[in-house]
mmCIF file of C-alpha atoms and ligand atoms in Angstrom:
data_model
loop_
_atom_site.group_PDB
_atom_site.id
_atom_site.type_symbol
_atom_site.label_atom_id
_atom_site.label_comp_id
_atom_site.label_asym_id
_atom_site.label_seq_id
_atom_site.Cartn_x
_atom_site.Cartn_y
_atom_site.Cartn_z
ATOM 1 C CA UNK Z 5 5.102 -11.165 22.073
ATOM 2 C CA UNK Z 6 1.837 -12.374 20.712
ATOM 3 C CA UNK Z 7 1.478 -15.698 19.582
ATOM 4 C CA UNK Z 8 1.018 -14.698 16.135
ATOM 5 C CA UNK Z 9 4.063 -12.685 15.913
ATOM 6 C CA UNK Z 10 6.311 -15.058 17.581
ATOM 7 C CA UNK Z 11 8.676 -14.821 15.113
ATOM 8 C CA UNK Z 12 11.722 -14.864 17.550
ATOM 9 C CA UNK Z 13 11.513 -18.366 19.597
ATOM 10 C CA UNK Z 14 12.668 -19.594 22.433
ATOM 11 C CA UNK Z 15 14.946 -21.947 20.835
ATOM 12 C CA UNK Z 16 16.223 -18.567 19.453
ATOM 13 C CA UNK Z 17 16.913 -17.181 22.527
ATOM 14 C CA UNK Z 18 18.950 -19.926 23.338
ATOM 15 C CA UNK Z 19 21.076 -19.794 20.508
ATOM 16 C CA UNK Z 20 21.860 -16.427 20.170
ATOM 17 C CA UNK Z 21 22.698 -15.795 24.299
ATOM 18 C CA UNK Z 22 25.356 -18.978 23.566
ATOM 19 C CA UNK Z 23 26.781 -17.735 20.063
ATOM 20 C CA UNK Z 24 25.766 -14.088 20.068
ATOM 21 C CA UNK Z 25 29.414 -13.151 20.181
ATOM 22 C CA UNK Z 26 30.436 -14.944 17.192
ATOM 23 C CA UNK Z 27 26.656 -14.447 15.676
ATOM 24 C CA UNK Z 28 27.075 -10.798 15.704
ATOM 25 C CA UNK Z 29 29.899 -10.131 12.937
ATOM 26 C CA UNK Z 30 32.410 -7.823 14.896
ATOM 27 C CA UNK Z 31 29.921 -7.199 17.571
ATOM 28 C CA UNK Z 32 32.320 -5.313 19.801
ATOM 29 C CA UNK Z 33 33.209 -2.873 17.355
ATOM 30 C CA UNK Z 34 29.343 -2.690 16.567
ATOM 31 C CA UNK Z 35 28.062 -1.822 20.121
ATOM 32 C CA UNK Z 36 31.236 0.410 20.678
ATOM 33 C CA UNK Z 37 29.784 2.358 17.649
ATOM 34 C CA UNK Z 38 26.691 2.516 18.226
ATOM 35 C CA UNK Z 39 27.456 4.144 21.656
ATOM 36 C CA UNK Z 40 29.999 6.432 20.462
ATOM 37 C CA UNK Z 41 27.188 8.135 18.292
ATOM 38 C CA UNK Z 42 25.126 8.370 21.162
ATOM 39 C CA UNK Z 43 27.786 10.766 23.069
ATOM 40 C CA UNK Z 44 26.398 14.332 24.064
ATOM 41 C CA UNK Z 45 22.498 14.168 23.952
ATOM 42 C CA UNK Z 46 20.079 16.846 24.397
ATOM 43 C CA UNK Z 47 19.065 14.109 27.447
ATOM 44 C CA UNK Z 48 20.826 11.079 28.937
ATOM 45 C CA UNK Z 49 17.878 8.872 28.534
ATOM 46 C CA UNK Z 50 18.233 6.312 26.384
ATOM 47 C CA UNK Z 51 15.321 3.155 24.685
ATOM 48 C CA UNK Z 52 17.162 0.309 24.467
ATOM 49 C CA UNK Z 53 14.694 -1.197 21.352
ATOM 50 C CA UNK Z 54 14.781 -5.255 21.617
ATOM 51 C CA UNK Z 55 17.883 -4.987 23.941
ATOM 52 C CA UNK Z 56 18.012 -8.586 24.553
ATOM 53 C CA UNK Z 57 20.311 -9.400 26.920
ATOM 54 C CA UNK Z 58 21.187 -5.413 27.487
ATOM 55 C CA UNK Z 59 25.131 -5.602 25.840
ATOM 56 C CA UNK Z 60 24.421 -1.816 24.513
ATOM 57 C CA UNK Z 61 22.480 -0.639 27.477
ATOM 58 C CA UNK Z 62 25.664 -1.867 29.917
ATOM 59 C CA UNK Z 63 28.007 0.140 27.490
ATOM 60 C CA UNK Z 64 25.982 3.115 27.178
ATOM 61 C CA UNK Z 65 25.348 3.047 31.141
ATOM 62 C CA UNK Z 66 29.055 2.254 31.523
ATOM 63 C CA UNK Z 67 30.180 5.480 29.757
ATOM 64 C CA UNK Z 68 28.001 8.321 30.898
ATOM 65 C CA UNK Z 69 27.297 8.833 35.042
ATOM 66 C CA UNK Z 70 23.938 10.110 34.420
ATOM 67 C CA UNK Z 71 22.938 7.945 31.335
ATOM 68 C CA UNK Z 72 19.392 5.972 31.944
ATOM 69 C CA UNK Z 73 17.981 3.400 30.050
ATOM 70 C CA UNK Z 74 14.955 1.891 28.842
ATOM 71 C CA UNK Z 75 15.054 -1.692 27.988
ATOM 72 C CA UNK Z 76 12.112 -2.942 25.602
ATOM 73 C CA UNK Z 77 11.661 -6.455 24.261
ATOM 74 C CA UNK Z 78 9.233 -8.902 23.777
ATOM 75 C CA UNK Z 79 11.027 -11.811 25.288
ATOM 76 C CA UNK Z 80 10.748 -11.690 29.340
ATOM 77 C CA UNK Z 81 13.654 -14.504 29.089
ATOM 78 C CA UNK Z 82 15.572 -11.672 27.137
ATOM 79 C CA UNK Z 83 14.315 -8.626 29.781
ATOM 80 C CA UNK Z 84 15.645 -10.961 32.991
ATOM 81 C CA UNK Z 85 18.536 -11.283 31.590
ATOM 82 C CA UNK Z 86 18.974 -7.585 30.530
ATOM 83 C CA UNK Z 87 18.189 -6.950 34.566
ATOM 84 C CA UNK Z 88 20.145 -9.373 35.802
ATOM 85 C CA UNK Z 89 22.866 -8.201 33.322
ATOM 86 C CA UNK Z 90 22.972 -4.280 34.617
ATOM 87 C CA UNK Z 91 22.019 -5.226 38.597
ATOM 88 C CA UNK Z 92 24.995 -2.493 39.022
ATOM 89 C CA UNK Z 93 23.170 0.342 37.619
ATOM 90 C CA UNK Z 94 19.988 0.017 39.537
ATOM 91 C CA UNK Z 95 17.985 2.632 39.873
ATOM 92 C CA UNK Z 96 19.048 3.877 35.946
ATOM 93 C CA UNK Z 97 17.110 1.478 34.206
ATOM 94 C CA UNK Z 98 13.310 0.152 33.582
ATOM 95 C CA UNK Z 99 11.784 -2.406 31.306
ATOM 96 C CA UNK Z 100 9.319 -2.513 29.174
ATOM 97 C CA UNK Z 101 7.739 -5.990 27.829
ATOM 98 C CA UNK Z 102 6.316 -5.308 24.112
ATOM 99 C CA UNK Z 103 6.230 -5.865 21.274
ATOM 100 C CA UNK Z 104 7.815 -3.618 18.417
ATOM 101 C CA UNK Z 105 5.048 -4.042 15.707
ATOM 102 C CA UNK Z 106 2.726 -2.571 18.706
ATOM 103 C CA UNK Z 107 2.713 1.247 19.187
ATOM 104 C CA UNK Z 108 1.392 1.539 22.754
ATOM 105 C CA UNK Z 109 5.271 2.156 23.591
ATOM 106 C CA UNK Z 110 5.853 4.510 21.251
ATOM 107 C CA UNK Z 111 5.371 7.631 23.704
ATOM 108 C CA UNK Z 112 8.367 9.835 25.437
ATOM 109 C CA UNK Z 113 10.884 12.084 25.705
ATOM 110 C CA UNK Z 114 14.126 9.577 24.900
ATOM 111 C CA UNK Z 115 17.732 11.569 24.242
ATOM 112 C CA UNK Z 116 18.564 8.335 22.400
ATOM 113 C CA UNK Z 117 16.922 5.312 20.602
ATOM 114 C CA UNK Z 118 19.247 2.685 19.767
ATOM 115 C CA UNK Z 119 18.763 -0.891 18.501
ATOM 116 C CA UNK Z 120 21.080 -3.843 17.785
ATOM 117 C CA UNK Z 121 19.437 -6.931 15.202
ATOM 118 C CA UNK Z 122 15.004 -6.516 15.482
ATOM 119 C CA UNK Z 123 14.456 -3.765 13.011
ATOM 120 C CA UNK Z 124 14.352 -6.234 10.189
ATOM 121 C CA UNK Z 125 11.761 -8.242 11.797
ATOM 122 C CA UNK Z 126 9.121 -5.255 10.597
ATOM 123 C CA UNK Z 127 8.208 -5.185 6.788
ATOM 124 C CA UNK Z 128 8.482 -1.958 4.611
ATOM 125 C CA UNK Z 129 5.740 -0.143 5.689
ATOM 126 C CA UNK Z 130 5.848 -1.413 9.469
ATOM 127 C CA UNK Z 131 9.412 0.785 9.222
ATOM 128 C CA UNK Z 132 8.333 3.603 7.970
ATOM 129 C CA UNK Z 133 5.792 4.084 10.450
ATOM 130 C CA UNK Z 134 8.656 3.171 13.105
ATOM 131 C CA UNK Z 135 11.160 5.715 12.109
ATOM 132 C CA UNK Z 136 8.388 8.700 11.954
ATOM 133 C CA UNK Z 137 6.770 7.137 15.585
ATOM 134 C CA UNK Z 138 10.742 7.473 16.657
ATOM 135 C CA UNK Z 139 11.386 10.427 15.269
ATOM 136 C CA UNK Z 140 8.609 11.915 17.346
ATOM 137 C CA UNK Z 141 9.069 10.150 20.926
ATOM 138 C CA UNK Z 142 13.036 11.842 20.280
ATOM 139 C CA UNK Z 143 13.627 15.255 22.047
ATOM 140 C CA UNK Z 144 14.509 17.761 19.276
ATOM 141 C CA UNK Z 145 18.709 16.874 18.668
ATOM 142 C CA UNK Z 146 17.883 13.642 20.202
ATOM 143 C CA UNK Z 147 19.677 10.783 18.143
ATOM 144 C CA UNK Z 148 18.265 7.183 16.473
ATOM 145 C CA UNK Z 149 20.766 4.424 16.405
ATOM 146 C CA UNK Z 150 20.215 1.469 14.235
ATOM 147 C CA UNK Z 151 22.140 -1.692 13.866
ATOM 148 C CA UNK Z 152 20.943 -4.221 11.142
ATOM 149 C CA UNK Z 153 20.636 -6.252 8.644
ATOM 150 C CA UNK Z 154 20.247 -4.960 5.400
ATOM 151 C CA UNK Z 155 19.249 -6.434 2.067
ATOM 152 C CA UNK Z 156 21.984 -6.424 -0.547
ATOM 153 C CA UNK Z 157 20.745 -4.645 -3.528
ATOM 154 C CA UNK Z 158 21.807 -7.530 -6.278
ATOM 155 C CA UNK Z 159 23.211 -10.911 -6.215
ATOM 156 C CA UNK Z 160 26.717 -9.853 -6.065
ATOM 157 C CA UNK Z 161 26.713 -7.889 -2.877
ATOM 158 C CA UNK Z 162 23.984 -10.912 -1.160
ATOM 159 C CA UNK Z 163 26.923 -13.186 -1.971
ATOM 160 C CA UNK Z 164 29.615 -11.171 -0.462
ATOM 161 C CA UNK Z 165 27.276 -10.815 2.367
ATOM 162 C CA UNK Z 166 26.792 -14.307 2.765
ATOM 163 C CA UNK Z 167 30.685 -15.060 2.454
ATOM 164 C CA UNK Z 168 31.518 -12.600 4.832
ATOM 165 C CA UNK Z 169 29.331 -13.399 7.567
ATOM 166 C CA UNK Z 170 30.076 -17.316 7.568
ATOM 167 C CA UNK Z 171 33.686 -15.969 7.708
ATOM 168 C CA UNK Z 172 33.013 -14.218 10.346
ATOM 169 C CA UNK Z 173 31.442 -16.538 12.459
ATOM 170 C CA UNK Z 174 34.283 -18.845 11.815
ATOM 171 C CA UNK Z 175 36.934 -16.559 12.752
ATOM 172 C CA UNK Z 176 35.082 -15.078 15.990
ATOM 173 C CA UNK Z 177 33.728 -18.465 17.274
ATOM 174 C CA UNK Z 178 35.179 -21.486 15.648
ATOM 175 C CA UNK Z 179 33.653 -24.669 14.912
ATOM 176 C CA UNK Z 180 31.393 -24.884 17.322
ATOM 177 C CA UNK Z 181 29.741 -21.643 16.408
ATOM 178 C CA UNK Z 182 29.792 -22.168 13.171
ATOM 179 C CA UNK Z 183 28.323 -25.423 13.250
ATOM 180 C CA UNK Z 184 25.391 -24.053 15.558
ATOM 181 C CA UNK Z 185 25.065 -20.854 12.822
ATOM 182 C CA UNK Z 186 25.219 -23.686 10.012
ATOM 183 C CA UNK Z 187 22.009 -25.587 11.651
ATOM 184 C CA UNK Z 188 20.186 -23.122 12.483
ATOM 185 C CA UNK Z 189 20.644 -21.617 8.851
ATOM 186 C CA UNK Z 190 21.209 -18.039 10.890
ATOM 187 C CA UNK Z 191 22.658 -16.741 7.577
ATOM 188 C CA UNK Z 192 19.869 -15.122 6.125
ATOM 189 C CA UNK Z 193 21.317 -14.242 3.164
ATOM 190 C CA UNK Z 194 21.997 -18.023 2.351
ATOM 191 C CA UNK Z 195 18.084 -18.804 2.034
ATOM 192 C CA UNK Z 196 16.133 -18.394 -1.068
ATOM 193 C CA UNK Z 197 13.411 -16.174 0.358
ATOM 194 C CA UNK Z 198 11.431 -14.376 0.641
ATOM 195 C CA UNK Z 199 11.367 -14.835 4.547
ATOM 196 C CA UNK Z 200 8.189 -14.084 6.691
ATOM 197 C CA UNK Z 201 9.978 -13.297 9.679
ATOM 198 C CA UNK Z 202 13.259 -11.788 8.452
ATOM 199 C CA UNK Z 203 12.329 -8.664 6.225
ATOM 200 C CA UNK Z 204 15.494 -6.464 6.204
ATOM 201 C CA UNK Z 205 15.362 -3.729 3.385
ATOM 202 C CA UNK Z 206 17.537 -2.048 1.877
ATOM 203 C CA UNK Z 207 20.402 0.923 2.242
ATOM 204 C CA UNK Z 208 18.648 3.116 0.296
ATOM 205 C CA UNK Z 209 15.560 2.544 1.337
ATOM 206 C CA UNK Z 210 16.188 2.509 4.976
ATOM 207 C CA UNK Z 211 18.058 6.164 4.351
ATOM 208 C CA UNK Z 212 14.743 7.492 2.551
ATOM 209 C CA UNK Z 213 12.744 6.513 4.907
ATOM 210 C CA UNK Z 214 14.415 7.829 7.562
ATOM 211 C CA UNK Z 215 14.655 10.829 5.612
ATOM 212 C CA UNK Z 216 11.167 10.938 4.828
ATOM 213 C CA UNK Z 217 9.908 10.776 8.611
ATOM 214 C CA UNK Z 218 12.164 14.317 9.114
ATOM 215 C CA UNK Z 219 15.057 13.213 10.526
ATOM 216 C CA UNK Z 220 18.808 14.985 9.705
ATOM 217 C CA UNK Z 221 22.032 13.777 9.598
ATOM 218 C CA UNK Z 222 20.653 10.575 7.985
ATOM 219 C CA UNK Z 223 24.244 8.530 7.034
ATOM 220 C CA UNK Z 224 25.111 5.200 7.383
ATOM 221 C CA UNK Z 225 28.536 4.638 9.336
ATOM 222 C CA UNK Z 226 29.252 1.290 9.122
ATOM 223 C CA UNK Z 227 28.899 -2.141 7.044
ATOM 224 C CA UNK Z 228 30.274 -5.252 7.498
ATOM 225 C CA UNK Z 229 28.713 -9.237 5.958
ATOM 226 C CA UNK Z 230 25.335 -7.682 5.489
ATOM 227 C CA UNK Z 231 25.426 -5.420 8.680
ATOM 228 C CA UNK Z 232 25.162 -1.703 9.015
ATOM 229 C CA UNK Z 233 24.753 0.840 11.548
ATOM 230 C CA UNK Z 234 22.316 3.910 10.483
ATOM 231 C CA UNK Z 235 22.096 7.352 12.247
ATOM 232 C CA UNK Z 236 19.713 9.820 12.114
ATOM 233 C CA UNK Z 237 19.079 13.170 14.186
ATOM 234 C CA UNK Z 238 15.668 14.799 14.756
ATOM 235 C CA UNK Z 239 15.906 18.318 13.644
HETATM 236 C C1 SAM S 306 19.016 -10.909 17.632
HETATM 237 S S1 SAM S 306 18.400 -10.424 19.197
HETATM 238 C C2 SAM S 306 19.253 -8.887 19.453
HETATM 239 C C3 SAM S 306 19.324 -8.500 20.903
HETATM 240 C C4 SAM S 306 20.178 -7.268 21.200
HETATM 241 N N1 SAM S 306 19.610 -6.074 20.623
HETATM 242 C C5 SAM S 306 21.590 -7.491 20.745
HETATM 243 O O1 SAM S 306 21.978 -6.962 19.692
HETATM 244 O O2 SAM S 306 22.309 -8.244 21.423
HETATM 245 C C6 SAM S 306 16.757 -9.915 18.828
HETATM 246 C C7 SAM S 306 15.974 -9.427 20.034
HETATM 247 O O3 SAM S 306 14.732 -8.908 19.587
HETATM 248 C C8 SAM S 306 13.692 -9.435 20.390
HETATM 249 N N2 SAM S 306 12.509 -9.527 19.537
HETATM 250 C C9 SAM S 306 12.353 -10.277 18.426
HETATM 251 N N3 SAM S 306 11.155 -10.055 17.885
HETATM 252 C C10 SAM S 306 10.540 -9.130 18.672
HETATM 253 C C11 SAM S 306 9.276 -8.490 18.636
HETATM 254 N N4 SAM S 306 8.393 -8.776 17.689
HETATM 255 N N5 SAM S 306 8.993 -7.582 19.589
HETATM 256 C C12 SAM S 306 9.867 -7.303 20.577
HETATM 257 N N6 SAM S 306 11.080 -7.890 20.666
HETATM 258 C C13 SAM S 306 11.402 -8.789 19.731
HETATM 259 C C14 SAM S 306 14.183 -10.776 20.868
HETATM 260 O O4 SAM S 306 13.556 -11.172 22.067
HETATM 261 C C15 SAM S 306 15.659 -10.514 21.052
HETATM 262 O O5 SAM S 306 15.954 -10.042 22.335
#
């Protein structure tokens, strides 16, 4: 990651490889989703986009015998602990360090492109251009799989949003976590904005745009405290 762009720290890292579990509301039920959309592709290999510490990779690998991954992030803290995280599936894995504003990476033939919590880090346009750069590194019936944050559409559902995910760091982690998620004001929807570093959008805008880049099947799945998991299918 360029200096610049260093928007996710090292401190960062630290916090969310301690308290990702309670971080991450529902997180099992997230990455079990995720990879449960990714059954039956046109080909079994998958980019993990900002895997961190490779919890959807291990499940996706974990499921299918002939599954490969790609893990991409921009933290080599992150990738090492991705590799040292899936040492049992060597040889069905490779890493790539980068950075997801760049577009260098953005070449392929993936089955699958998933990605847990690091889409909101690009503005509107800078997603746009990702979904149509995915869309085309995607093998025709290959599938996109997004987990995010979104941006509540009025001040009603940001406060449910920010209700529900203190809740659920409280229930999953206790008062340690929550403490830790307090501190580090984690909940984004608790700050007054606008945020240079966090830039979720929208439902609606995320659908259109994956729409607009000619993708199919273009639904969202789940939502939970601000989180949702988008699919989309290229034609
Ligand atoms: C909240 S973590 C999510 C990790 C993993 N996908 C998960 O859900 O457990 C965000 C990840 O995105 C990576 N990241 C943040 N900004 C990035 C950037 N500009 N380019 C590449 N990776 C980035 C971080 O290193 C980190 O691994």
């Amino acid at each position: 990651m360029s200096d610049d762009l260093a928007a996710w720290r090292p401190t960062d890292t630290d916090l969310f490889t301690t308290y990702g579990d309670a971080f991450v509301p529902r997180r099992r039920e997230q990455i079990a989703t995720v990879t449960d959309l990714l059954a039956d592709l046109p080909s079994p290999h998958v980019l993990d986009l900002c895997c961190g510490e490779g919890l959807l990779s291990e499940e996706y690998l974990s499921r299918t015998g002939v599954g490969r991954v790609t893990l991409l992030d921009g933290s080599s803290e992150m990738l090492d602990k991705a590799a040292a995280r899936l040492a049992r599936f060597a040889g069905r894995w490779d890493r790539v360090d980068a950075d997801i504003h760049d577009r260098e990476w953005r070449r392929g033939a993936y089955g699958g492109v998933m990605t847990s919590l690091a889409v909101h880090h690009l503005d509107g346009p800078g997603k746009r251009a990702l979904y149509r750069d995915l869309r085309d590194v995607l093998v025709p019936g290959g599938v996109f799989v997004m987990a995010d944050l979104i941006e509540p559409a009025g001040a009603r559902a940001r406060n449910l949003a920010t209700v529900r995910w203190d809740r659920a760091v409280r229930e999953a982690g206790g008062a340690a976590a929550f403490a830790a998620f307090s501190e580090s004001e984690w909940n984004y929807f608790r700050l007054p904005g606008p945020d240079p570093v966090d830039t979720p959008s929208s439902v609606a805008e995320n659908l259109a745009w994956l729409g607009g880049a000619g993708f199919t099947g273009v639904d969202v799945v789940w939502l939970q405290a601000g989180h949702a998991i988008f699919t989309a299918t290229r034609p």
